[in-house]
């Protein structure tokens, strides 16, 4: 005989397993799309390619080329000789709304 506690544990275990498998498969599809992304060179033809694309947007492309840092290149603490740059820093500020019930923003 199986107790109700054991059934509850078994059911929750199966539910969590199903949820995590669903999340894993969804992320695996995204990774596969990124790995299959076309590789484009940063050159004079790139603006024409972007403007010709649907919605003027290229989803999942890998850009290859030489970039120059605006000030100083970032150096890796873990790999000698490895440098990188930050292309764009995006700051998104969410609008705050006063909640009079909780008396907080």
Short mmCIF file of C-alpha atoms in Angstrom, two decimals, residues 6-24:
data_model
loop_
_atom_site.label_atom_id
_atom_site.label_comp_id
_atom_site.label_asym_id
_atom_site.label_seq_id
_atom_site.Cartn_x
_atom_site.Cartn_y
_atom_site.Cartn_z
CA UNK A 6 4.34 9.03 -0.99
CA UNK A 7 1.86 9.76 -3.77
CA UNK A 8 2.29 13.48 -3.18
CA UNK A 9 6.08 13.16 -3.35
CA UNK A 10 5.89 11.03 -6.50
CA UNK A 11 3.48 13.45 -8.19
CA UNK A 12 5.52 16.52 -7.34
CA UNK A 13 8.70 14.79 -8.47
CA UNK A 14 7.10 13.93 -11.83
CA UNK A 15 5.75 17.48 -12.19
CA UNK A 16 9.14 19.04 -11.50
CA UNK A 17 10.86 16.59 -13.84
CA UNK A 18 8.41 17.47 -16.60
CA UNK A 19 8.85 21.19 -16.02
CA UNK A 20 12.64 21.00 -16.07
CA UNK A 21 12.63 18.81 -19.18
CA UNK A 22 10.36 21.32 -20.93
CA UNK A 23 12.68 24.20 -19.99
CA UNK A 24 15.72 22.19 -21.10
#
